[in-house]
Each structure stands twice: as structure tokens, then as C-alpha cells.
Short mmCIF file of C-alpha atoms in Angstrom, two decimals:
data_model
loop_
_atom_site.label_atom_id
_atom_site.label_comp_id
_atom_site.label_asym_id
_atom_site.label_seq_id
_atom_site.Cartn_x
_atom_site.Cartn_y
_atom_site.Cartn_z
CA MET A 1438 119.03 85.29 0.37
CA LYS A 1439 115.24 85.50 0.81
CA LEU A 1440 113.29 88.66 1.64
CA VAL A 1441 109.59 88.08 2.38
CA VAL A 1442 106.92 90.79 2.29
CA VAL A 1443 103.81 90.05 4.38
CA THR A 1444 100.93 92.29 3.37
CA ALA A 1445 97.45 92.40 4.91
CA GLY A 1446 95.68 94.60 2.38
CA LEU A 1447 92.04 93.65 1.78
CA THR A 1448 91.21 95.37 -1.50
CA GLN A 1449 92.43 94.90 -5.05
CA PRO A 1450 94.34 96.98 -5.94
CA SER A 1451 95.67 97.62 -2.46
CA SER A 1452 97.80 100.55 -1.28
CA THR A 1453 99.10 98.22 1.46
CA ARG A 1454 100.38 95.76 -1.16
CA LEU A 1455 101.78 98.66 -3.18
CA LEU A 1456 103.73 99.96 -0.19
CA GLY A 1457 105.06 96.45 0.46
CA ASP A 1458 106.19 96.17 -3.16
CA ARG A 1459 107.98 99.53 -3.03
CA LEU A 1460 109.78 98.59 0.18
CA GLY A 1461 110.79 95.21 -1.22
CA GLU A 1462 112.18 96.81 -4.37
CA ALA A 1463 114.16 99.36 -2.32
CA VAL A 1464 115.75 96.66 -0.17
CA ALA A 1465 116.49 94.42 -3.18
CA ARG A 1466 118.37 97.26 -4.88
CA ARG A 1467 120.75 97.32 -1.91
CA ALA A 1468 121.24 93.57 -1.68
CA GLU A 1469 122.31 91.94 -4.92
CA ALA A 1470 121.05 88.35 -5.16
CA ALA A 1471 118.12 89.00 -2.81
CA GLU A 1472 114.97 87.12 -3.83
CA VAL A 1473 111.72 88.88 -2.88
CA GLU A 1474 108.55 86.87 -2.22
CA THR A 1475 105.17 88.27 -1.15
CA VAL A 1476 102.67 86.57 1.16
CA GLU A 1477 99.17 88.02 0.63
CA LEU A 1478 97.18 87.43 3.81
CA ARG A 1479 93.93 88.31 2.00
CA ASP A 1480 94.21 85.00 0.16
CA LEU A 1481 94.72 83.11 3.44
CA ALA A 1482 91.91 84.66 5.50
CA VAL A 1483 89.72 81.51 5.58
CA ASP A 1484 92.74 79.26 6.25
CA ILE A 1485 93.79 81.44 9.20
CA ALA A 1486 90.26 81.35 10.66
CA ASN A 1487 90.14 77.55 10.28
CA ALA A 1488 93.49 77.23 12.05
CA PHE A 1489 92.02 78.96 15.10
CA VAL A 1490 89.06 76.57 15.11
CA THR A 1491 90.95 73.34 14.45
CA GLY A 1492 94.23 74.23 16.13
CA PHE A 1493 96.19 73.22 13.01
CA PRO A 1494 97.17 75.15 9.87
CA ASN A 1495 96.23 73.49 6.59
CA GLY A 1496 98.76 72.89 3.82
CA ARG A 1497 98.50 76.31 2.18
CA LEU A 1498 98.77 78.21 5.46
CA ARG A 1499 101.58 75.97 6.66
CA ALA A 1500 103.51 76.74 3.46
CA ALA A 1501 103.05 80.49 4.05
CA ILE A 1502 104.24 80.15 7.65
CA GLU A 1503 107.31 78.21 6.52
CA THR A 1504 108.05 80.87 3.91
CA VAL A 1505 107.94 83.59 6.57
CA THR A 1506 109.92 81.75 9.23
CA ALA A 1507 112.62 80.68 6.75
CA ALA A 1508 113.15 84.21 5.38
CA ASP A 1509 116.38 86.09 6.01
CA ALA A 1510 114.33 89.26 6.63
CA LEU A 1511 110.70 90.38 6.67
CA ILE A 1512 108.75 93.43 5.60
CA ALA A 1513 105.40 93.45 7.42
CA VAL A 1514 102.71 95.83 6.13
CA THR A 1515 99.18 96.28 7.46
CA PRO A 1516 96.31 98.70 6.98
CA ILE A 1517 95.40 100.57 10.15
CA PHE A 1518 91.86 100.04 11.46
CA SER A 1519 90.58 101.72 14.65
CA GLY A 1520 94.06 102.91 15.54
CA SER A 1521 95.82 99.53 15.28
CA TYR A 1522 96.86 96.72 12.93
CA SER A 1523 94.14 94.73 11.18
CA GLY A 1524 92.68 91.60 12.75
CA LEU A 1525 93.86 89.53 9.78
CA PHE A 1526 97.43 90.74 10.24
CA LYS A 1527 97.43 89.97 13.98
CA SER A 1528 95.75 86.59 13.47
CA PHE A 1529 98.44 85.46 11.02
CA PHE A 1530 101.23 86.20 13.46
CA ASP A 1531 99.19 84.57 16.23
CA VAL A 1532 99.34 81.20 14.43
CA ILE A 1533 103.15 81.42 14.16
CA ASP A 1534 105.12 80.00 17.07
CA ASN A 1535 106.22 82.90 19.27
CA THR A 1536 109.90 81.90 19.00
CA ALA A 1537 109.97 81.36 15.23
CA LEU A 1538 110.99 84.95 14.43
CA THR A 1539 113.68 85.27 17.11
CA GLY A 1540 116.52 87.46 15.84
CA LYS A 1541 114.93 87.98 12.42
CA PRO A 1542 115.32 91.48 10.91
CA VAL A 1543 111.90 93.09 10.33
CA LEU A 1544 110.80 96.34 8.71
CA ILE A 1545 107.32 97.43 9.83
CA ALA A 1546 105.02 99.56 7.70
CA ALA A 1547 101.37 100.55 7.53
CA THR A 1548 98.81 102.43 5.45
CA GLY A 1549 95.84 104.51 6.53
CA GLY A 1550 93.46 107.23 5.50
CA THR A 1551 95.06 109.93 7.62
CA ALA A 1552 98.50 110.67 9.06
CA ARG A 1553 96.94 110.80 12.54
CA HIS A 1554 97.15 106.99 12.70
CA SER A 1555 100.90 106.82 12.08
CA LEU A 1556 101.66 106.27 15.79
CA ALA A 1557 100.02 102.84 15.54
CA LEU A 1558 103.36 101.66 14.20
CA GLU A 1559 104.99 102.50 17.51
CA HIS A 1560 102.29 101.53 19.99
CA ALA A 1561 101.00 98.41 18.19
CA LEU A 1562 103.33 96.93 15.55
CA ARG A 1563 106.68 97.51 17.22
CA PRO A 1564 105.58 95.92 20.54
CA LEU A 1565 104.12 92.95 18.63
CA PHE A 1566 107.43 92.13 16.95
CA ALA A 1567 109.37 92.87 20.11
CA TYR A 1568 107.25 90.20 21.79
CA LEU A 1569 108.11 87.83 18.92
CA ARG A 1570 111.80 88.60 19.61
CA ALA A 1571 112.41 89.98 16.13
CA VAL A 1572 114.92 92.77 15.42
CA VAL A 1573 112.86 95.73 14.20
CA VAL A 1574 114.67 98.46 12.24
CA PRO A 1575 114.47 102.00 13.68
CA THR A 1576 112.52 103.56 10.80
CA ALA A 1577 108.88 102.52 10.46
CA VAL A 1578 107.09 103.58 7.26
CA TYR A 1579 103.54 104.94 7.29
CA ALA A 1580 101.71 105.97 4.14
CA ALA A 1581 98.54 108.05 4.41
CA SER A 1582 96.22 108.64 1.48
CA GLU A 1583 97.85 112.00 0.75
CA ASP A 1584 101.28 110.37 0.44
CA TRP A 1585 100.26 108.82 -2.86
CA GLY A 1586 100.57 112.23 -4.47
CA GLY A 1587 100.61 111.12 -8.09
CA GLY A 1588 98.18 108.23 -7.76
CA ARG A 1589 98.87 104.61 -6.87
CA ASP A 1590 102.06 104.45 -8.95
CA ALA A 1591 103.71 107.53 -7.42
CA PHE A 1592 104.28 108.95 -3.98
CA THR A 1593 105.41 112.13 -2.26
CA ASP A 1594 109.07 112.92 -1.59
CA GLY A 1595 108.51 112.46 2.13
CA LEU A 1596 107.25 108.89 1.71
CA GLY A 1597 110.03 108.17 -0.75
CA GLU A 1598 112.64 109.30 1.76
CA ARG A 1599 111.14 107.12 4.50
CA ILE A 1600 111.12 104.10 2.17
CA GLU A 1601 114.77 104.59 1.25
CA ARG A 1602 115.91 105.13 4.84
CA ALA A 1603 114.06 102.08 6.16
CA ALA A 1604 115.30 99.95 3.26
CA GLU A 1605 118.90 100.93 4.01
CA GLU A 1606 118.45 99.97 7.66
CA LEU A 1607 116.99 96.57 6.80
CA ALA A 1608 119.59 95.83 4.13
CA ALA A 1609 122.34 96.56 6.66
CA LEU A 1610 121.03 93.66 8.77
CA LEU A 1611 120.94 91.10 5.95
CA PRO A 1612 123.44 88.21 6.18
CA HIS A 1613 125.49 89.54 3.28
CA ARG A 1614 125.32 92.37 0.80
CA VAL A 1615 127.10 91.10 -2.30
CA SER A 1616 127.32 94.47 -4.00
CA ARG A 1617 129.14 96.05 -1.03
CA ARG A 1618 131.26 93.14 0.17
CA ALA A 1619 134.84 94.17 0.88
CA GLU A 1620 137.78 92.37 -0.73
CA PRO A 1621 139.77 90.23 1.72
CA GLU A 1622 142.96 91.82 2.98
CA ALA A 1623 146.26 90.33 1.84
CA VAL A 1624 148.07 88.35 4.54
CA VAL A 1625 151.68 89.48 5.07
CA PRO A 1626 153.95 86.67 6.40
CA PHE A 1627 155.28 87.26 9.91
CA GLU A 1628 158.93 87.07 8.76
CA GLN A 1629 158.30 89.86 6.26
CA GLN A 1630 156.66 92.05 8.91
CA LEU A 1631 159.61 91.41 11.29
CA ALA A 1632 162.18 92.25 8.61
CA ALA A 1633 160.45 95.59 8.00
CA LEU A 1634 161.09 96.51 11.66
CA ARG A 1635 164.84 95.78 11.59
CA PRO A 1636 167.31 98.61 10.87
CA GLY A 1637 168.70 98.58 7.38
CA GLU A 1638 171.91 96.55 6.83
CA PRO A 1639 174.76 97.72 4.57
CA ASP A 1640 175.11 96.06 1.18
#
């Protein structure tokens, strides 16, 4: 089972990448045997631009696209610029065929300097993935600068709760959750069920 995190952070270190990592870890804890892979769009910026000019993705970008489209589920994380997703984030999903993510479970998340931009998840990211026919989980996760209360390696309780809730929703849509799989019910033969319905006979 493959879980892919797509992150469009531009700096190193990046709070966008950090949020993606935390979400991936939270989902993986709920789905034993889930393999988590991260696609850093920062490293593909030139390849994405060339794909727009030439009309064809090169080998490295094509491999990233195949990784994303073959995933069992996605976590898509972008920084918010001017009230919307970043151009790099949008451009990557523009070079993917618009039917390639049909039915795929997706968790959307974003980072920004202020909580005022949190609605970008609802008016920008959710419509984007709805257009791509993905299945977006109800809880979207936004992390403002103040949410990283203890620095880049810690976060506030509110952000932690949102991460856990969204992770639970995405894990519930995965093909199987080994750690919570129910044991198969025993099959009782029909004759035995019929005999149980008959009145008792004397010895």
C-alpha cells in the first residue's frame, strides 16, 4: 500500500514539508504496511516549466507523475501565496491528466503566515481536486506560523488534533487497514442451522 505526500515548499527547511511529514506519519500509524513516499516539487520546478514549453514531461518528472498516479492515497500540501495555492503546486497538477486521480483518496493541507488564509483550502484546493475527480477527506489541515508553538519540531494542540482527525479520515479510505482487519466469520453449515430450529426430540 503506497501513500504519497506531494509538497510544494520552496525553502529548506520548509514548514510545508514538515506538515506533510507529520501527516504522512499520522496516516502510516493507522495503516500497518503503508509505505510513505514524498515528492518534493521544489526539485522539479525546472522540469515542470519545461513540460509546459515542450508539451512533454522529461524522465524525472514522468517518474514523479507515475508515483503520484499509482499511489493508493495522496497528501497534498502547499504554501499559500496571495490567498491561494502556489503556482508550482498548481502547475504540477496541470501536467497530470485530469482523469488520472479519479476516485483517489486525497488529504489537502496548507501552510501560511497567518490563520486568515486558511479558507484557501476550501475555495482553492478542494475545488481543484474535485475537478480532478479525487475523493477529498472532510478535514483539511492548515498550519499558520503560530501553530508551530515549540519551533519546527513541535506544534500546538489545535494543529495536532487537526492532523490526527484528517489522518483518521484518510486511513479509513485506504484499500485495507491491516491492523484493524476483522477476522472472518465462521461458516455454519445449513443442516446445522436447520437442526437448531427443530424442537428437541426425546432420547
